[in-house]
């Protein structure tokens, strides 16, 4: 039953972030109490989103502006639902983590995502956008390795640039319109500020070639932190693109390029979490393409795929994170034979792998096919074909290659040390896996919340779609068998566009460092030839003054006092007659002086 009271889902996470540093250590080390405290905000968010009625909530009037923090409609509700669900699952999965920083950073990050989804204007979006950037950067640093620190700085640099594009667009929009309205933009009537805002959103959506931060940073995040990161940044970008830029042709093309580009690099990767990171680029490509095509079906397909993707991608990162936690590496060339050591990890990973591959009975099948079918119905044949090709690469890399080399890999059994997994990690994976299956079997669990009204309901369970999916997966299996020796994991790190960005960074550093170094060299030489001699001369002068001036005065005073002391000592004879005689002499002397000068 709906309610007119809206408890903003971000509020609980912000409160948690403020409370965590002040919880006494003795209480914080209690896993049950720590978990109970951390799980309250996701539960409150789930209740709030599933019970609230559509409307506008939380208006704040400040400096002649009205900021709306609670725009609740079908689009924000469906994204808010899946954000609340994955935050609940991520909380359970990471319940064993004792580091307070993890809870603070994750809470701020999740709060930023919720804030963007329910923001009613672009200024509110920008505030939570930056909060999300800060929280995710610190979440990367929570891995506390040299690689994560460097990746975090690069990540923050990318998102700072994206934020500056967004800010520039907001300021120009305000100058032109006098407000920060966040509504759909007709591409035929777009202005410069609209393109700048779009560029800022595209950075977070990891649109090629602005994507290099994602495969660089996500694999280096902490095991529990990566579950949050794969869900919020890119999907928040999908939400704002869907809200403001539906029907932009540039997004339709860019999304299809993303879908193909991501799987190509995933197929040649060695690190399991980098494979999944490239597949975020690919899968978000389906969503961006659906938004760009702009029909009701493709928009629903983009939203449905975002929902499904958050669940199965979260489960994929949970599975590979469990491997990393247990054996200490996620590199496929160092794995193999884990099927007998981590059987339940293998089971839940395969649920997610079949989901992302679009296998019938799993949620990827009911979402991905909607976008592709919508593109075909809109006569965008090349876009639909590109997404089908990407689906082949998805099953090859995530559905076959990764599990084969991780859990089997021509080894009967993994010979290294296998660390036991906490029970809460298995519980988190099980909840996420069961949801992936439930949505695949009962599509209406997801379809009932889709925001766009369509002329005819999309039905995934038809003979042609099932056969098409089976043929596609079968062809993918055959392609893997034929190329199994070509795509064998190797140790090299593939930088793709990141190579150019790092080159730009190095060149920039040299451009600034070379003149600075030359100025420093000149100054060093001047100091050596002029400054050092001047200092030596000043030292000689102060030394002479010390000897001739200060020492003469101080030492002369000391000698005088010493002589007076010796004279005084001689005068002290302890004889009364001597003292009387001395007093008489002094008295006569004083009398003589007074008489003479008087």
XYZ file of C-alpha atoms in Angstrom:
598
model
C 0.000 0.000 0.000
C 1.411 3.366 -1.005
C 2.228 6.246 1.291
C 2.615 9.974 0.758
C 5.641 10.080 3.063
C 8.953 9.636 1.292
C 11.957 8.582 3.338
C 14.833 9.368 1.027
C 16.887 6.169 0.527
C 20.132 8.150 0.751
C 19.336 9.402 4.268
C 20.035 6.130 6.063
C 23.372 5.686 4.324
C 24.464 9.227 5.150
C 23.567 8.668 8.803
C 25.484 5.379 8.801
C 28.561 7.080 7.333
C 28.450 9.646 10.166
C 27.885 7.079 12.924
C 30.472 4.437 12.013
C 33.576 6.378 13.182
C 32.043 6.874 16.643
C 31.011 3.289 17.392
C 33.192 1.942 20.244
C 35.809 -0.541 19.062
C 34.591 -3.268 21.431
C 31.120 -3.113 19.849
C 32.376 -2.699 16.291
C 34.367 -5.941 16.416
C 31.143 -7.844 17.065
C 30.222 -9.118 13.600
C 26.519 -9.532 14.388
C 26.161 -6.009 15.767
C 28.244 -4.520 12.958
C 26.162 -6.331 10.364
C 22.877 -5.334 11.996
C 23.934 -1.680 11.987
C 25.031 -1.792 8.347
C 21.937 -3.584 7.071
C 19.419 -1.070 8.441
C 19.863 1.571 5.658
C 19.281 -0.937 2.801
C 16.167 -2.276 4.514
C 14.833 1.246 5.047
C 15.554 2.046 1.394
C 13.727 -1.074 0.198
C 10.679 -0.244 2.322
C 10.666 3.392 1.235
C 10.898 2.679 -2.487
C 8.347 -0.118 -2.552
C 5.805 1.877 -0.526
C 6.040 5.476 -1.769
C 3.544 7.038 -4.159
C 4.830 8.932 -7.228
C 5.224 12.657 -6.722
C 7.661 15.429 -5.792
C 9.184 15.441 -2.326
C 11.909 17.261 -0.467
C 11.978 20.723 -2.058
C 14.684 23.031 -0.720
C 14.636 26.769 -1.478
C 18.110 28.319 -1.442
C 19.573 31.387 -3.199
C 16.536 31.879 -5.446
C 16.717 28.232 -6.505
C 14.484 25.299 -5.684
C 16.315 21.997 -5.348
C 14.173 18.880 -5.545
C 15.623 15.822 -3.844
C 12.667 13.485 -4.303
C 11.302 13.181 -7.837
C 9.498 9.840 -7.637
C 8.121 8.371 -10.860
C 8.273 5.038 -12.688
C 11.805 5.616 -13.993
C 13.322 6.608 -10.658
C 11.443 3.862 -8.798
C 12.778 1.008 -10.945
C 16.384 2.198 -10.603
C 15.865 2.889 -6.909
C 14.537 -0.648 -6.424
C 17.553 -2.388 -7.881
C 19.948 -0.011 -6.102
C 18.275 -0.874 -2.790
C 18.375 -4.607 -3.524
C 22.052 -4.681 -4.512
C 23.013 -2.498 -1.534
C 21.288 -5.062 0.717
C 23.105 -7.952 -0.987
C 26.433 -6.104 -0.982
C 26.025 -5.398 2.727
C 25.555 -9.101 3.474
C 28.435 -10.119 1.215
C 30.843 -7.703 2.935
C 29.605 -8.210 6.492
C 32.885 -9.887 7.527
C 34.909 -6.729 6.744
C 36.016 -4.919 9.909
C 37.589 -1.858 8.289
C 35.391 1.125 9.184
C 36.542 2.928 6.045
C 34.769 0.363 3.868
C 31.405 1.130 5.472
C 31.878 4.901 5.362
C 33.004 4.961 1.711
C 30.371 2.474 0.543
C 27.624 4.385 2.360
C 28.620 7.704 0.796
C 28.874 6.055 -2.624
C 25.441 4.424 -2.375
C 23.915 7.641 -1.022
C 25.293 9.500 -4.044
C 23.713 6.987 -6.408
C 20.307 7.234 -4.724
C 20.585 11.033 -4.690
C 21.142 11.181 -8.450
C 18.251 8.824 -9.183
C 15.714 10.818 -7.180
C 17.076 14.303 -7.967
C 14.515 16.545 -9.621
C 16.948 19.075 -11.124
C 20.455 19.104 -12.534
C 21.941 21.034 -9.608
C 20.854 18.300 -7.171
C 22.183 15.716 -9.626
C 25.553 17.462 -9.664
C 25.827 17.530 -5.852
C 25.188 13.791 -5.514
C 27.236 13.079 -8.651
C 30.317 14.481 -6.944
C 29.527 12.691 -3.681
C 29.403 9.444 -5.626
C 32.762 10.233 -7.236
C 34.423 10.887 -3.875
C 32.935 7.810 -2.199
C 33.931 5.477 -5.045
C 37.490 6.838 -5.140
C 38.010 6.074 -1.467
C 36.363 2.684 -1.980
C 39.101 1.849 -4.496
C 41.746 2.953 -2.005
C 40.272 0.598 0.589
C 42.202 -2.227 -1.099
C 45.290 -0.510 0.405
C 47.754 -1.571 -2.280
C 50.111 0.516 -4.374
C 48.168 -0.418 -7.509
C 44.836 0.604 -5.969
C 46.244 3.954 -4.827
C 47.495 4.773 -8.336
C 44.281 3.537 -9.935
C 42.237 5.602 -7.477
C 44.064 8.785 -8.424
C 43.550 8.074 -12.138
C 39.882 7.253 -11.492
C 39.361 10.494 -9.591
C 41.085 12.475 -12.346
C 38.756 11.032 -14.999
C 35.659 11.766 -12.957
C 36.864 15.244 -12.053
C 37.121 16.016 -15.760
C 33.652 14.548 -16.298
C 32.321 16.619 -13.405
C 33.840 19.761 -14.912
C 32.066 19.078 -18.213
C 28.830 18.669 -16.300
C 29.412 21.833 -14.249
C 30.232 23.875 -17.360
C 27.032 22.683 -18.983
C 25.000 23.546 -15.896
C 26.393 27.076 -15.689
C 25.790 27.740 -19.392
C 22.292 26.279 -19.111
C 21.538 28.518 -16.131
C 22.796 31.574 -18.007
C 20.628 30.720 -21.005
C 17.456 29.542 -19.255
C 17.706 30.818 -15.677
C 17.230 27.358 -14.180
C 18.522 23.812 -13.826
C 15.550 21.837 -15.147
C 16.262 18.167 -15.754
C 13.965 17.074 -18.562
C 14.327 15.290 -21.856
C 16.256 17.174 -24.546
C 15.254 17.061 -28.198
C 18.481 16.375 -30.136
C 17.327 18.666 -32.953
C 17.141 21.579 -30.500
C 20.273 20.834 -28.480
C 22.587 23.633 -27.418
C 26.248 23.652 -26.414
C 25.363 23.210 -22.758
C 23.365 20.080 -23.581
C 26.381 18.557 -25.310
C 28.619 19.427 -22.359
C 26.172 17.812 -19.942
C 26.011 14.759 -22.203
C 29.814 14.542 -22.241
C 29.895 14.607 -18.436
C 27.335 11.798 -18.265
C 29.176 9.763 -20.894
C 32.338 9.686 -18.766
C 30.447 7.862 -16.017
C 28.742 5.632 -18.576
C 32.223 4.535 -19.761
C 31.415 5.377 -23.375
C 34.369 4.476 -25.607
C 36.936 6.114 -25.645
C 36.082 7.653 -22.241
C 35.979 4.216 -20.626
C 39.617 3.546 -19.688
C 39.080 4.350 -15.993
C 36.752 1.364 -15.583
C 38.987 -1.642 -16.418
C 41.833 0.185 -14.690
C 40.086 0.858 -11.355
C 37.442 -1.819 -10.773
C 39.834 -4.809 -10.687
C 41.947 -3.008 -8.078
C 39.091 -2.200 -5.702
C 38.595 -4.223 -2.548
C 36.724 -7.523 -2.826
C 33.591 -6.213 -1.104
C 33.886 -2.705 -2.571
C 33.881 -3.932 -6.175
C 30.350 -5.320 -5.709
C 29.066 -1.798 -5.096
C 31.175 -0.224 -7.825
C 29.939 -2.496 -10.596
C 26.368 -1.488 -9.759
C 26.206 2.266 -9.214
C 28.473 4.476 -11.326
C 27.642 3.284 -14.835
C 23.988 2.519 -14.065
C 23.477 5.965 -12.559
C 24.815 7.305 -15.849
C 22.364 5.062 -17.731
C 19.548 6.545 -15.637
C 20.434 10.187 -16.364
C 20.911 9.414 -20.073
C 17.515 7.751 -20.141
C 15.997 10.717 -18.319
C 17.532 13.450 -20.442
C 18.890 12.154 -23.746
C 16.570 9.480 -25.110
C 16.513 9.323 -28.893
C 19.983 10.767 -29.506
C 21.441 8.976 -32.517
C 25.005 9.457 -31.302
C 24.181 7.281 -28.293
C 22.732 4.510 -30.467
C 25.981 4.250 -32.421
C 28.247 4.747 -29.399
C 26.383 2.050 -27.459
C 26.776 -0.528 -30.198
C 30.492 0.268 -30.455
C 30.761 -0.191 -26.691
C 29.009 -3.567 -26.862
C 31.462 -4.926 -29.441
C 34.593 -3.191 -28.140
C 34.163 -4.448 -24.596
C 33.898 -8.127 -25.524
C 36.892 -7.965 -27.864
C 39.198 -6.883 -25.052
C 37.506 -9.207 -22.556
C 38.356 -12.177 -24.780
C 42.112 -11.473 -24.583
C 42.296 -10.531 -20.897
C 43.941 -12.618 -18.188
C 42.717 -11.034 -14.949
C 39.196 -12.268 -14.166
C 38.073 -8.963 -12.723
C 39.409 -7.050 -15.745
C 37.398 -9.398 -17.971
C 34.279 -8.504 -16.020
C 35.186 -4.810 -16.116
C 35.415 -4.832 -19.906
C 32.063 -6.569 -19.931
C 30.568 -3.714 -17.962
C 31.577 -1.507 -20.895
C 29.975 -4.000 -23.271
C 26.735 -4.543 -21.350
C 26.246 -0.840 -20.662
C 26.622 -0.477 -24.424
C 23.325 -2.343 -24.882
C 21.651 0.141 -22.538
C 23.179 3.204 -24.186
C 22.202 1.902 -27.625
C 18.634 1.283 -26.461
C 18.441 4.820 -25.073
C 19.846 6.238 -28.305
C 17.324 4.366 -30.474
C 14.685 5.914 -28.270
C 11.575 3.770 -28.868
C 9.395 2.696 -25.964
C 10.577 -0.904 -26.314
C 14.297 -0.102 -26.482
C 14.000 2.287 -23.534
C 12.243 -0.430 -21.537
C 14.915 -2.839 -22.737
C 17.663 -0.488 -21.515
C 16.003 -0.153 -18.098
C 15.329 -3.892 -17.818
C 18.882 -4.699 -18.833
C 20.249 -2.234 -16.280
C 18.188 -3.976 -13.596
C 19.273 -7.462 -14.653
C 22.864 -6.368 -15.197
C 23.221 -5.012 -11.681
C 22.176 -8.392 -10.277
C 24.208 -10.724 -12.479
C 27.246 -8.435 -12.656
C 27.179 -8.081 -8.890
C 27.115 -11.884 -8.655
C 29.993 -12.187 -11.139
C 32.117 -9.827 -9.060
C 31.118 -11.718 -5.923
C 32.304 -14.968 -7.496
C 35.628 -13.642 -8.735
C 36.031 -11.714 -5.485
C 35.543 -14.954 -3.573
C 38.296 -16.546 -5.666
C 40.609 -13.592 -4.998
C 39.809 -13.708 -1.262
C 40.331 -17.460 -1.079
C 43.474 -18.045 -3.163
C 44.970 -14.546 -3.372
C 44.842 -14.028 -7.137
C 42.309 -13.512 -9.929
C 44.736 -14.164 -12.809
C 43.536 -17.031 -14.949
C 47.043 -18.274 -15.814
C 47.603 -18.903 -12.085
C 44.238 -20.575 -11.434
C 42.605 -23.843 -12.424
C 41.263 -26.852 -10.553
C 39.085 -24.821 -8.183
C 35.861 -26.663 -9.007
C 36.469 -29.176 -6.209
C 37.840 -26.586 -3.797
C 35.128 -23.924 -4.212
C 32.133 -25.805 -5.658
C 29.419 -23.350 -4.513
C 31.400 -20.410 -5.840
C 31.488 -22.215 -9.190
C 27.721 -22.875 -9.077
C 26.747 -19.266 -8.340
C 29.312 -17.911 -10.772
C 27.829 -20.067 -13.552
C 24.344 -18.751 -12.729
C 25.638 -15.233 -13.326
C 27.637 -16.284 -16.401
C 24.577 -17.843 -18.024
C 22.550 -14.771 -17.093
C 24.928 -12.331 -18.786
C 25.124 -14.649 -21.806
C 21.342 -14.503 -22.336
C 20.615 -18.143 -21.592
C 16.872 -18.906 -21.279
C 15.697 -19.293 -17.665
C 18.029 -16.487 -16.533
C 17.355 -12.750 -16.303
C 19.787 -11.693 -19.033
C 17.585 -13.523 -21.530
C 14.485 -11.456 -20.723
C 16.318 -8.097 -20.840
C 18.938 -8.345 -23.577
C 16.503 -9.798 -26.121
C 14.140 -6.868 -25.558
C 16.742 -4.302 -26.614
C 17.868 -6.313 -29.651
C 14.283 -7.011 -30.739
C 13.416 -3.332 -30.304
C 16.321 -2.337 -32.535
C 15.258 -4.841 -35.196
C 11.611 -3.707 -35.084
C 12.794 -0.125 -35.552
C 14.695 -1.284 -38.651
C 18.097 -0.641 -37.075
C 19.512 -3.847 -38.536
C 23.195 -3.024 -38.175
C 22.752 -2.025 -34.543
C 20.841 -5.231 -33.777
C 23.486 -7.271 -35.603
C 26.278 -5.564 -33.670
C 24.599 -6.404 -30.368
C 24.143 -10.032 -31.465
C 27.861 -10.246 -32.293
C 28.651 -8.833 -28.855
C 26.452 -11.536 -27.307
C 28.664 -14.195 -28.915
C 31.794 -12.665 -27.402
C 30.079 -12.412 -24.026
C 29.407 -16.149 -23.800
C 32.909 -16.975 -25.075
C 34.745 -14.826 -22.530
C 32.519 -14.822 -19.416
C 30.466 -17.961 -19.921
C 33.210 -20.316 -21.098
C 36.757 -18.921 -20.972
C 36.752 -17.473 -17.452
C 35.106 -20.425 -15.649
C 37.055 -22.957 -17.706
C 40.472 -21.576 -16.793
C 39.463 -20.671 -13.225
C 37.629 -23.820 -12.145
C 39.147 -26.443 -14.443
C 41.981 -25.238 -16.653
C 43.375 -28.710 -17.426
C 44.028 -29.254 -13.692
C 42.352 -31.878 -11.547
C 42.831 -29.870 -8.384
C 44.247 -26.514 -7.323
C 47.523 -27.127 -5.483
C 47.868 -23.790 -3.679
C 46.437 -22.706 -0.353
C 42.663 -22.166 -0.330
C 41.394 -19.876 2.416
C 37.876 -20.671 3.730
C 35.174 -18.168 2.792
C 32.961 -16.495 5.418
C 29.377 -17.770 5.419
C 28.008 -14.295 4.661
C 29.764 -14.309 1.273
C 27.917 -17.488 0.300
C 24.631 -16.004 1.543
C 25.108 -12.867 -0.563
C 25.875 -14.905 -3.677
C 22.889 -17.198 -3.088
C 20.394 -14.319 -2.770
C 21.699 -12.661 -5.922
C 21.755 -15.938 -7.874
C 18.205 -16.857 -6.882
C 16.967 -13.442 -8.023
C 18.673 -13.922 -11.408
C 16.851 -17.235 -11.839
C 13.512 -15.963 -10.511
C 13.430 -13.029 -12.932
C 14.343 -15.311 -15.820
C 11.538 -17.750 -15.016
C 8.968 -15.063 -14.081
C 9.722 -12.021 -16.294
C 6.765 -10.089 -14.901
C 8.747 -9.647 -11.662
C 10.722 -7.074 -13.656
C 8.428 -6.096 -16.528
C 5.687 -4.724 -14.256
C 7.995 -1.913 -13.142
C 9.220 -0.810 -16.577
C 8.494 2.909 -17.151
C 7.388 3.151 -20.798
C 3.946 2.321 -22.139
C 4.190 0.074 -25.205
C 1.651 -0.840 -27.879
C 2.177 -4.549 -27.349
C 3.799 -6.330 -24.425
C 7.155 -7.923 -25.099
C 7.045 -11.713 -24.679
C 10.494 -13.302 -24.343
C 9.265 -16.876 -24.082
C 8.510 -17.582 -27.738
C 9.838 -20.438 -29.800
C 11.817 -18.244 -32.181
C 13.570 -16.347 -29.377
C 14.475 -19.494 -27.471
C 15.796 -21.211 -30.597
C 17.696 -18.092 -31.624
C 19.291 -17.873 -28.176
C 20.204 -21.567 -28.238
C 21.784 -21.305 -31.691
C 23.727 -18.212 -30.650
C 25.111 -19.891 -27.537
C 25.900 -23.050 -29.477
C 27.810 -21.064 -32.063
C 29.671 -19.306 -29.246
C 30.695 -22.669 -27.789
C 31.970 -23.804 -31.172
C 33.885 -20.537 -31.621
C 35.560 -21.020 -28.236
C 36.570 -24.574 -29.141
C 38.125 -23.410 -32.404
C 39.949 -20.485 -30.787
C 40.782 -22.071 -27.424
C 44.523 -21.931 -28.063
C 44.387 -18.346 -29.338
C 42.567 -16.892 -26.339
C 44.588 -18.775 -23.735
C 45.279 -16.351 -20.840
C 48.601 -14.520 -20.926
C 50.345 -12.329 -18.368
C 50.464 -9.106 -20.403
C 48.365 -6.098 -19.327
C 46.156 -4.718 -22.112
C 45.860 -0.955 -21.775
C 43.795 -0.202 -24.937
C 42.863 3.535 -24.858
C 44.434 3.890 -21.445
C 47.791 3.676 -23.263
C 47.030 7.009 -24.965
C 45.866 8.625 -21.738
C 48.980 7.513 -19.914
C 51.094 8.793 -22.823
C 49.333 12.154 -22.594
C 50.065 12.188 -18.872
C 53.744 11.426 -19.399
C 54.091 14.055 -22.134
C 52.292 16.615 -19.974
C 54.602 15.871 -17.066
C 57.632 16.294 -19.299
C 56.285 19.539 -20.743
C 55.941 20.979 -17.265
C 58.896 19.224 -15.652
C 61.518 20.075 -18.320
C 61.260 23.891 -17.906
C 61.060 23.486 -14.142
C 64.172 21.317 -14.165
C 66.043 23.845 -16.317
C 65.087 26.719 -14.019
C 66.173 24.622 -11.057
C 69.532 23.876 -12.725
C 70.150 27.572 -13.429
C 69.215 28.549 -9.906
C 71.498 25.845 -8.495
C 74.426 27.162 -10.540
C 73.716 30.765 -9.508
C 73.521 29.712 -5.900
C 76.759 27.746 -6.181
C 78.738 30.597 -7.780
C 77.183 33.654 -6.142
C 74.947 32.725 -3.299
C 77.289 30.220 -1.680
C 80.222 32.673 -1.758
C 78.052 35.418 -0.293
C 77.011 33.080 2.498
C 80.654 32.185 3.194
C 81.551 35.904 3.309
C 78.691 36.597 5.667
C 79.892 33.722 7.819
C 83.420 35.161 7.986
C 82.032 38.606 8.918
C 79.863 37.248 11.703
C 82.804 35.185 12.974
C 85.052 38.337 13.111
C 82.311 40.300 14.848
C 81.859 37.486 17.321
C 85.544 37.430 18.160
C 86.280 41.185 18.131
C 82.994 42.548 19.299
C 80.948 40.164 21.348
C 83.850 38.196 22.812
C 85.716 41.414 23.779
C 82.741 42.839 25.604
C 81.642 39.627 27.213
C 85.139 38.398 28.069
C 86.257 41.894 29.303
C 83.238 42.069 31.573
C 83.973 38.613 32.842
C 87.632 39.496 33.549
C 86.610 42.689 35.419
C 84.122 40.848 37.588
C 86.713 38.153 38.282
C 89.341 40.738 39.359
C 86.865 42.582 41.533
C 85.981 39.282 43.094
C 89.602 38.497 43.850
C 90.113 41.992 45.325
C 87.010 41.583 47.409
C 88.244 38.242 48.615
C 91.551 39.792 49.739
C 89.716 42.563 51.571
C 87.682 40.034 53.537
C 90.246 39.366 56.393
C 87.709 38.711 59.167
C 89.674 41.249 61.371
C 87.572 44.010 63.016
C 90.500 46.452 63.210
C 91.027 46.152 59.459
C 87.367 46.842 58.767
C 87.396 49.958 61.042
C 90.551 51.272 59.395
C 89.091 50.718 55.933
C 85.888 52.511 56.909
C 87.899 55.457 58.271
C 89.942 55.671 55.075
C 86.805 55.581 52.919
C 85.119 58.213 55.068
C 88.165 60.551 54.868
C 88.327 60.002 51.142
C 84.681 60.915 50.667
C 85.087 64.002 52.913
C 88.100 65.108 50.881
C 86.214 64.794 47.589
C 83.217 66.704 48.894
C 85.439 69.488 50.348
C 87.516 69.744 47.167
C 84.626 69.805 44.699
C 82.224 71.634 47.000
